[in-house]
Coordinates of C-alpha atoms in Angstrom, one line a residue:
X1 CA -0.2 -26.2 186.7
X2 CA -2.5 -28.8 185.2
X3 CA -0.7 -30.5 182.7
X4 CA -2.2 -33.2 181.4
X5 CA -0.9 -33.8 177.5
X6 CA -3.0 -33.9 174.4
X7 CA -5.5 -37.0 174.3
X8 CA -8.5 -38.4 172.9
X9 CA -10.1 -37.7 176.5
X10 CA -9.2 -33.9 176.3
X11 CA -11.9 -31.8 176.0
X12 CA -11.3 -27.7 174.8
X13 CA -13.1 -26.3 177.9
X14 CA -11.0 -27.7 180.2
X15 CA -8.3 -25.4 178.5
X16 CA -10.6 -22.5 178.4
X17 CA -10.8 -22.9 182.2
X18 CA -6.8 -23.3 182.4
X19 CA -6.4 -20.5 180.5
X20 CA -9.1 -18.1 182.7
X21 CA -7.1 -19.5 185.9
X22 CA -3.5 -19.0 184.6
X23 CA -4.9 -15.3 183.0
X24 CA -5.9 -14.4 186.8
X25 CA -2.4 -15.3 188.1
X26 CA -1.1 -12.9 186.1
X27 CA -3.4 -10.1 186.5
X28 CA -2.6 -10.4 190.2
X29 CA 1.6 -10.3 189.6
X30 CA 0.9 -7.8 187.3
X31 CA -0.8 -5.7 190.1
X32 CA 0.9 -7.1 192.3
X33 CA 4.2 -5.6 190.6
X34 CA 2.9 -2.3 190.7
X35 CA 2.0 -2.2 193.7
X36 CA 5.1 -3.0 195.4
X37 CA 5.9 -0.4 197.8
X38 CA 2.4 1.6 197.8
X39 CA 1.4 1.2 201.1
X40 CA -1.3 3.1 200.8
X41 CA -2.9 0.5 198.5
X42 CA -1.3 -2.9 199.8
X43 CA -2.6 -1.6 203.6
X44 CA -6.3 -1.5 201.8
X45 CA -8.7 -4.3 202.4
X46 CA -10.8 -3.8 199.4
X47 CA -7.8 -2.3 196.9
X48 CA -7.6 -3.6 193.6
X49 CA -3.9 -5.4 194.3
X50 CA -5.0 -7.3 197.5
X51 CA -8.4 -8.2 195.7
X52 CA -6.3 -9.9 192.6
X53 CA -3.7 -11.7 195.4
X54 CA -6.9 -13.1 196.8
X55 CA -7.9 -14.4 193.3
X56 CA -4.4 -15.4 191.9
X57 CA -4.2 -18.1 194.9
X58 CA -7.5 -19.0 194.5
X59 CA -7.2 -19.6 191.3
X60 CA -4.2 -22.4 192.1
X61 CA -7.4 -24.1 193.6
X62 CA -8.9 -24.4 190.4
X63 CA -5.5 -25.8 189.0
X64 CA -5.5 -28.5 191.6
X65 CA -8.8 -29.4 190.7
X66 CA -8.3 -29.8 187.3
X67 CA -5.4 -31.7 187.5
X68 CA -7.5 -34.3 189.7
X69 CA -10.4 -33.8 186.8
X70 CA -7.5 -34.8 183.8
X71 CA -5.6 -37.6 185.6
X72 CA -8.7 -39.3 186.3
X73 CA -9.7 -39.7 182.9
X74 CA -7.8 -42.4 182.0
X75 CA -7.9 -44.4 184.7
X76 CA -11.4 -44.2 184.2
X77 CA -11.1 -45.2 180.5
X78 CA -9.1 -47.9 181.6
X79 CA -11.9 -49.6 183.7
X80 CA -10.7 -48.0 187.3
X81 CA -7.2 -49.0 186.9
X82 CA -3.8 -47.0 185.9
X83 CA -2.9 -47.7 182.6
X84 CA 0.8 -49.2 183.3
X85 CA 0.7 -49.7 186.8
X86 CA 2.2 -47.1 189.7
X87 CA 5.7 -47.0 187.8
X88 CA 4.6 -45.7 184.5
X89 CA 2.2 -43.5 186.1
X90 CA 5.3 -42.2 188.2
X91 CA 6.9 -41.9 184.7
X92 CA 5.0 -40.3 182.7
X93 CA 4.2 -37.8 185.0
X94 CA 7.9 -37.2 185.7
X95 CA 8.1 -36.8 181.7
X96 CA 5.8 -34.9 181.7
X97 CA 6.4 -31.8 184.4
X98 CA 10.2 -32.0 185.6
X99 CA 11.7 -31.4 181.9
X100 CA 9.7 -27.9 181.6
X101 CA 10.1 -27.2 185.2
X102 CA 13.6 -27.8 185.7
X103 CA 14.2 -25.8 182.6
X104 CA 12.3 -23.1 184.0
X105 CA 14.4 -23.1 186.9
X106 CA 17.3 -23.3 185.0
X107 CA 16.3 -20.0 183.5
X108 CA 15.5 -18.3 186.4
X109 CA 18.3 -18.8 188.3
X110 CA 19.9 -17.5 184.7
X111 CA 18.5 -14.3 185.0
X112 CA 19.1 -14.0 188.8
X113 CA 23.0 -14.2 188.8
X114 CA 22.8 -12.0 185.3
X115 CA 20.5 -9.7 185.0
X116 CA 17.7 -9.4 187.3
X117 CA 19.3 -10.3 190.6
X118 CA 19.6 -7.3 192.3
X119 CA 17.2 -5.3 194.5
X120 CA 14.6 -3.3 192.7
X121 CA 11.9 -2.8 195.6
X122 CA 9.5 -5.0 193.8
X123 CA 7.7 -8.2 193.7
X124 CA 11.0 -10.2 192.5
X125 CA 13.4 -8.9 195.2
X126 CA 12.0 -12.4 197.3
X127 CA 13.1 -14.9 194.5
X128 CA 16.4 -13.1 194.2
X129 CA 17.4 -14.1 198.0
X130 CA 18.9 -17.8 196.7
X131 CA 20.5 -19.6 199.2
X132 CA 22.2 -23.0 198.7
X133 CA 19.6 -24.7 201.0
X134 CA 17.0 -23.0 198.5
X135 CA 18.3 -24.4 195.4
X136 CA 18.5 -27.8 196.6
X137 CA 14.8 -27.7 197.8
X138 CA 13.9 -26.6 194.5
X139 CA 16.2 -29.0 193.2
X140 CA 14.1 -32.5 195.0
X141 CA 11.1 -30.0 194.5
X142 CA 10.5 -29.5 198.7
X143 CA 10.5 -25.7 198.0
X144 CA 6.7 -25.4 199.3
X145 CA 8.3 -26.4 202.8
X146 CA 12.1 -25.2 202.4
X147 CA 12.6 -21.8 200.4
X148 CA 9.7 -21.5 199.6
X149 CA 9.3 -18.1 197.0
X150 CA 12.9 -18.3 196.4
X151 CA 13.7 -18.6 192.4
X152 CA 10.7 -17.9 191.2
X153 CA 7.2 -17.2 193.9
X154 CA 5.0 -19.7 191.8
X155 CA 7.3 -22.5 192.2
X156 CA 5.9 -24.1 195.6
X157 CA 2.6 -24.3 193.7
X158 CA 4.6 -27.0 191.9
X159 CA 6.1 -28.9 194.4
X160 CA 2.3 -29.4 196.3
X161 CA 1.3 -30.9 193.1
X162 CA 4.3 -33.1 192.6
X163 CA 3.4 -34.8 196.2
X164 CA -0.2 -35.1 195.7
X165 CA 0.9 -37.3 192.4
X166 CA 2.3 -40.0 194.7
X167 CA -0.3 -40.4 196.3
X168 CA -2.6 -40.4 193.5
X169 CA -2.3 -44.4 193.3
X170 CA -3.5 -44.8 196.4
X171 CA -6.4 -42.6 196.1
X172 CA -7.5 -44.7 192.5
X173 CA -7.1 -47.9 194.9
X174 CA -9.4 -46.6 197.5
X175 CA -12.4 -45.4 194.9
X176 CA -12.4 -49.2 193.7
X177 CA -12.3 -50.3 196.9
X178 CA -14.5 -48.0 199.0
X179 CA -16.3 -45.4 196.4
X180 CA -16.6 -41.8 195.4
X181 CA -18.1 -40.5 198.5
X182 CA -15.9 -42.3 201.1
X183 CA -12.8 -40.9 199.2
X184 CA -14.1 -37.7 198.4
X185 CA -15.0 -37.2 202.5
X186 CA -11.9 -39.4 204.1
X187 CA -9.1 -36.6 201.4
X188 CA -11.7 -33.5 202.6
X189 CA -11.4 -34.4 206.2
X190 CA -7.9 -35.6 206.2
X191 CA -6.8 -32.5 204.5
X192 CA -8.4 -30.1 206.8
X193 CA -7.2 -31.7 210.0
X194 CA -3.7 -31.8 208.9
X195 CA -4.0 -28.0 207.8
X196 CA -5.7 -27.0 210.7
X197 CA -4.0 -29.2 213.1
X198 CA -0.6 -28.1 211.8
X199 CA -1.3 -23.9 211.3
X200 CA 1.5 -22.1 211.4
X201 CA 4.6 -24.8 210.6
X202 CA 6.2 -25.7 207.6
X203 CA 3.6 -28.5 207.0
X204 CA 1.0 -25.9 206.7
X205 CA 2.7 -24.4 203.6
X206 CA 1.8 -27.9 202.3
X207 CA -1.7 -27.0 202.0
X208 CA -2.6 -30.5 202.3
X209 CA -6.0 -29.2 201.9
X210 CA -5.7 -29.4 198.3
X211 CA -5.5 -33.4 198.3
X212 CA -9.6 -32.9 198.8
X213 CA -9.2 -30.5 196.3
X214 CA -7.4 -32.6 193.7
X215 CA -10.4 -35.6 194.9
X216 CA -13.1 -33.4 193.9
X217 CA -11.2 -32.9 190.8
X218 CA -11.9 -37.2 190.4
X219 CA -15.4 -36.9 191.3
X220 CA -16.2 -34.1 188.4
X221 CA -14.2 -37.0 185.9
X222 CA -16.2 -39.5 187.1
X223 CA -19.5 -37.5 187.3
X224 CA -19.1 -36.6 183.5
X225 CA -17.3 -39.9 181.9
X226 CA -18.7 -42.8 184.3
X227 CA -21.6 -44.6 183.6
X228 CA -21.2 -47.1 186.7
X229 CA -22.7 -46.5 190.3
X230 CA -24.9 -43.0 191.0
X231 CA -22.4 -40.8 188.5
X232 CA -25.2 -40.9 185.2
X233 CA -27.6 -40.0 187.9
X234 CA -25.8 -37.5 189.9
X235 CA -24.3 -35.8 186.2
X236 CA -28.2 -35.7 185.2
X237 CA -30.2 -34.5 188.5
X238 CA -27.6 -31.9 190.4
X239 CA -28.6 -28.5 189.4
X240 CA -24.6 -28.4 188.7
X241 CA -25.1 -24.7 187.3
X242 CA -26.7 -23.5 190.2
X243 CA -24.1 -25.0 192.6
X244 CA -21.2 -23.1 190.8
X245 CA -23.3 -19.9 191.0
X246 CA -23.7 -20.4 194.9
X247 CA -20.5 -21.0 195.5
X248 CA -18.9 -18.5 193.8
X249 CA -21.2 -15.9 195.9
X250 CA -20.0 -17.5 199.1
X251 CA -16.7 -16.7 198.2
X252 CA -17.7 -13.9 197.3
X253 CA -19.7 -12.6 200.4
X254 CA -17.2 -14.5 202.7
X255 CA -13.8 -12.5 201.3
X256 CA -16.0 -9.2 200.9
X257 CA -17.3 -9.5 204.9
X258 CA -14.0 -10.6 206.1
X259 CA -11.9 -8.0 203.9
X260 CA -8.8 -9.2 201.8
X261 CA -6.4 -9.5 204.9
X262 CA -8.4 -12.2 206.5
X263 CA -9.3 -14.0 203.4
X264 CA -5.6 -14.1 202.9
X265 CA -5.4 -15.7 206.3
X266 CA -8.4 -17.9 205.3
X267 CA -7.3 -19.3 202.0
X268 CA -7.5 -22.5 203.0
X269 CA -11.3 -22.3 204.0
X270 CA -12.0 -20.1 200.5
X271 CA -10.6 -23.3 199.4
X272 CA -13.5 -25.8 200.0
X273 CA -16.3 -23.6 197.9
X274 CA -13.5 -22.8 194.9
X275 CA -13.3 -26.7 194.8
X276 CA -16.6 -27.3 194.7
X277 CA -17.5 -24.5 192.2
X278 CA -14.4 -25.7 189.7
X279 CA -16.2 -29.5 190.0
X280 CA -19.6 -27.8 189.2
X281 CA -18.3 -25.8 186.1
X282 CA -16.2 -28.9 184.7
X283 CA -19.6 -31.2 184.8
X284 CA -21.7 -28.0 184.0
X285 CA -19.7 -27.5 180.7
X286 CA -19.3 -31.1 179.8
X287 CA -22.4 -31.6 179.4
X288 CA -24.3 -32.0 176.0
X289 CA -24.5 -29.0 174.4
X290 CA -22.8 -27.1 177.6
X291 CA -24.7 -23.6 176.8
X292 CA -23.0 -20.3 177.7
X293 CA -20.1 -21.5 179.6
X294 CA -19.3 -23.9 177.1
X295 CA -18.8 -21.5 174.6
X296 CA -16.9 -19.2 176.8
X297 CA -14.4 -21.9 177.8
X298 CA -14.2 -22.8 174.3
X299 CA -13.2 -20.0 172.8
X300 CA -10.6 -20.3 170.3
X301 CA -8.1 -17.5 172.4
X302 CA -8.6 -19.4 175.5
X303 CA -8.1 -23.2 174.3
X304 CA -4.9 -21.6 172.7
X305 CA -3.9 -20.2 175.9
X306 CA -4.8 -22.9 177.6
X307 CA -2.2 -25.1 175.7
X308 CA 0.4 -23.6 176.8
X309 CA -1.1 -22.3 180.3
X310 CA 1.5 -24.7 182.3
X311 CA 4.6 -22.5 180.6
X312 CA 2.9 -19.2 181.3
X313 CA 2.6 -20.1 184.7
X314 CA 6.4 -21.3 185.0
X315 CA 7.7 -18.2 183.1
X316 CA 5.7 -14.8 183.4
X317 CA 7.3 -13.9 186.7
X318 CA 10.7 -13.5 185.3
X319 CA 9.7 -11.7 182.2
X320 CA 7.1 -9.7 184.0
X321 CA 10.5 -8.2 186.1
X322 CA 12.6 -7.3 183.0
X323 CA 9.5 -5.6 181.8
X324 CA 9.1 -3.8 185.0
X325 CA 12.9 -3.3 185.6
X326 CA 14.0 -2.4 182.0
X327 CA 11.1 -1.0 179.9
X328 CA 8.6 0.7 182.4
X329 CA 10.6 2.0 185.0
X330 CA 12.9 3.9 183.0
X331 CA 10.0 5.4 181.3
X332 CA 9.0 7.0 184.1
X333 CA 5.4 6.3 183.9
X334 CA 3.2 6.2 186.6
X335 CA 1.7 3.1 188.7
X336 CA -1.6 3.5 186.7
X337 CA 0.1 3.8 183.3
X338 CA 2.3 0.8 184.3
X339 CA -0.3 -1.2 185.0
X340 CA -2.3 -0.5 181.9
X341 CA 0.8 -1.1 180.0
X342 CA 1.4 -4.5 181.6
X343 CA -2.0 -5.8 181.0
X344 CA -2.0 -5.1 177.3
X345 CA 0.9 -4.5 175.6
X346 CA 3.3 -6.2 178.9
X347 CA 0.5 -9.3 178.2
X348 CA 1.2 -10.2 174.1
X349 CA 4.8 -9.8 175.5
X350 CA 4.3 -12.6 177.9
X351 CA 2.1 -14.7 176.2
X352 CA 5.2 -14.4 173.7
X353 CA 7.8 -15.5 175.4
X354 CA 5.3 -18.2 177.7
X355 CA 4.8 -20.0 174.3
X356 CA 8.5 -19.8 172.8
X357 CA 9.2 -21.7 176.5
X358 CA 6.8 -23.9 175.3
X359 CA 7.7 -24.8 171.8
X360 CA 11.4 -25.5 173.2
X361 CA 10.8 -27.2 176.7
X362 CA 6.7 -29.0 176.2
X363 CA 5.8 -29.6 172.6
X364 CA 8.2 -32.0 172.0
X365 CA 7.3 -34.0 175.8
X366 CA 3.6 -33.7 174.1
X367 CA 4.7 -35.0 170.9
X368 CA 6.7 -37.8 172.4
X369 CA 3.9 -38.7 174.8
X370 CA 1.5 -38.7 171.6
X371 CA 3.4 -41.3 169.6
X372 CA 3.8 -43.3 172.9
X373 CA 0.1 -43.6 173.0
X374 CA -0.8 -44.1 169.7
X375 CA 2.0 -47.1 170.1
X376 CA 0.0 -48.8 173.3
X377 CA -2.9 -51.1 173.1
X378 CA -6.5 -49.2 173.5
X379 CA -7.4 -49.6 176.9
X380 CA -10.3 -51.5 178.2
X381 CA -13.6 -50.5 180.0
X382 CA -15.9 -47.6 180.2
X383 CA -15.2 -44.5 177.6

């Protein structure tokens, strides 16, 4: 999901925490694939495959807010302002996702009309149903509003991040014009209202709570790389730590007392406190020094992963199907054996194939976007 390219302002826990959010997506298709058509466990409330569908969209929180976090470094290192101006922004973001994800798509809808396009009772038998309508919203990338699981089920995911990045701009006006807190606030309460006000149309599917989400995202950049305003201050007095801690027991307690089939109803308010905790960990860990989280997120397997998070996430549904379809169901394991076999050796098959994806459709975008930036002039203002 986040996918901001190589740069001097990239840090390696910020692909530790990719990685850990990208890992939990697939732990809950993996599940999720096994699971398909055990009613026993999918009518649970506190089964292991409900629990990890609860945690895989959650974790497309944390992917919203780091994608806020990365994008606002720059601007920040270019004294408030994007570098380039609304067009190149616009550009290089287009550079930088639609080649990979329209080559995903490509892929998928590859597979469907080949090999893996025909009823199985599984997870995939929803991307299989293409209609024209559904290509084309994949296609302008409407598919979180039209279509929406067809191709491939992480795709809308996609789509709500494309939008937020036009109106990005206008959020980098309003912090120079208004400040943090006004911005922050005016995206929080905006989103909400529209989500709430809107519960149960296609605008809904929008999650247009996740613009507050990507804000936040800003506010942990600017809380660990400004030194203008209260940021120095609020990076050195907020117990930051202890605010990821709380948060994550309110989700917690919240999707425990409310069982998985209401937090599933409730995403959208799990939301708030996964944002919050995700801008607490990002200034927690950039910190000096960083302690224990810092090395966690830092980990060499994790910052690897991480690098290449944004092809895992495009790609491991597809391949998670042919391993299901042609390897373990004609072994004739069971559900538990499946599932043990998907999270190990199914895994290093994934990560595989992820980071082939990414050698042929990202590298070269990364490299490209590299040399385009060691071309440009350095720019001006706060590091």
């Amino acid at each position: 999901m986040s996918t901001s390219g190589p740069t001097a302002l990239r840090l390696d826990h910020v692909d530790g925490l990719r990685a850990v959010a990208a890992l939990i997506v697939y732990i809950n298709h993996a599940y999720a694939q096994v699971a398909s058509g055990d009613t026993v466990a999918l009518a649970s409330p506190y089964s292991l495959a409900r629990i990890t569908m609860v945690a895989g969209h959650l974790s497309v929180t944390v992917f919203i807010v780091l994608s806020g976090f990365c994008l606002a470094l720059p601007v920040i290192a270019n004294a408030g302002a994007l570098r380039g101006g609304l067009k190149q922004f616009l550009t290089r973001r287009a550079r930088r996702i639609l080649p990979p994800y329209f080559a995903a798509l490509a892929l998928c809808l590859i597979l469907i009309a080949t090999i893996i396009g025909k009823p199985t009772g599984s997870l995939w038998d929803v991307p299989i149903d293409v209609r024209w309508y559904t290509i084309i919203a994949h296609v302008l990338l409407l598919q979180d509003l039209f279509g929406t699981g067809g191709i491939n089920y992480v795709f809308w995911s996609i789509a709500v991040e494309w939008q937020i990045y036009f109106l990005f701009p206008a959020l980098v006006w309003g912090w120079r014009r208004f400040g943090a807190g006004t911005v922050v606030l005016a995206t929080l309460l905006l989103g909400y209202a529209v989500r709430i006000g809107f519960d149960g149309t296609r605008i809904a599917r929008v999650h247009p709570q996740y613009l507050g989400m990507f804000a936040l995202g800003m506010l942990a950049a600017h809380v660990v790389s400004s030194k203008e305003g209260s940021m120095p201050k609020l990076k050195a007095r907020v117990p930051w730590g202890a605010v990821a801690a709380a948060m994550f027991c309110l989700v917690t307690a919240l999707a425990t007392a409310w069982g998985t089939g209401l937090a599933e109803q409730r995403f959208y308010l799990l939301d708030l406190p996964v944002g919050l905790m995700t801008t607490a960990l990002l200034v927690t860990a950039s910190r000096a020094g960083g302690g224990l989280l810092k090395r966690i997120l830092t980990a060499r397997p994790l910052v690897f992963i991480g690098t290449f998070s944004f092809s895992l996430y495009l790609v491991h549904a597809p391949v998670l199907q042919l391993l299901w379809q042609y390897a373990l169901v004609p072994l004739g394991v069971s559900r538990e054996q499946m599932l043990v076999l998907l999270l190990s050796v199914g895994f290093v098959i994934v990560l595989g194939a992820a980071y082939l994806f990414f050698l042929g459709a990202e590298a070269p975008l990364l490299r490209a976007a590299q040399r385009a930036r060691a071309r440009a002039p350095s720019p001006v203002g706060p590091a």
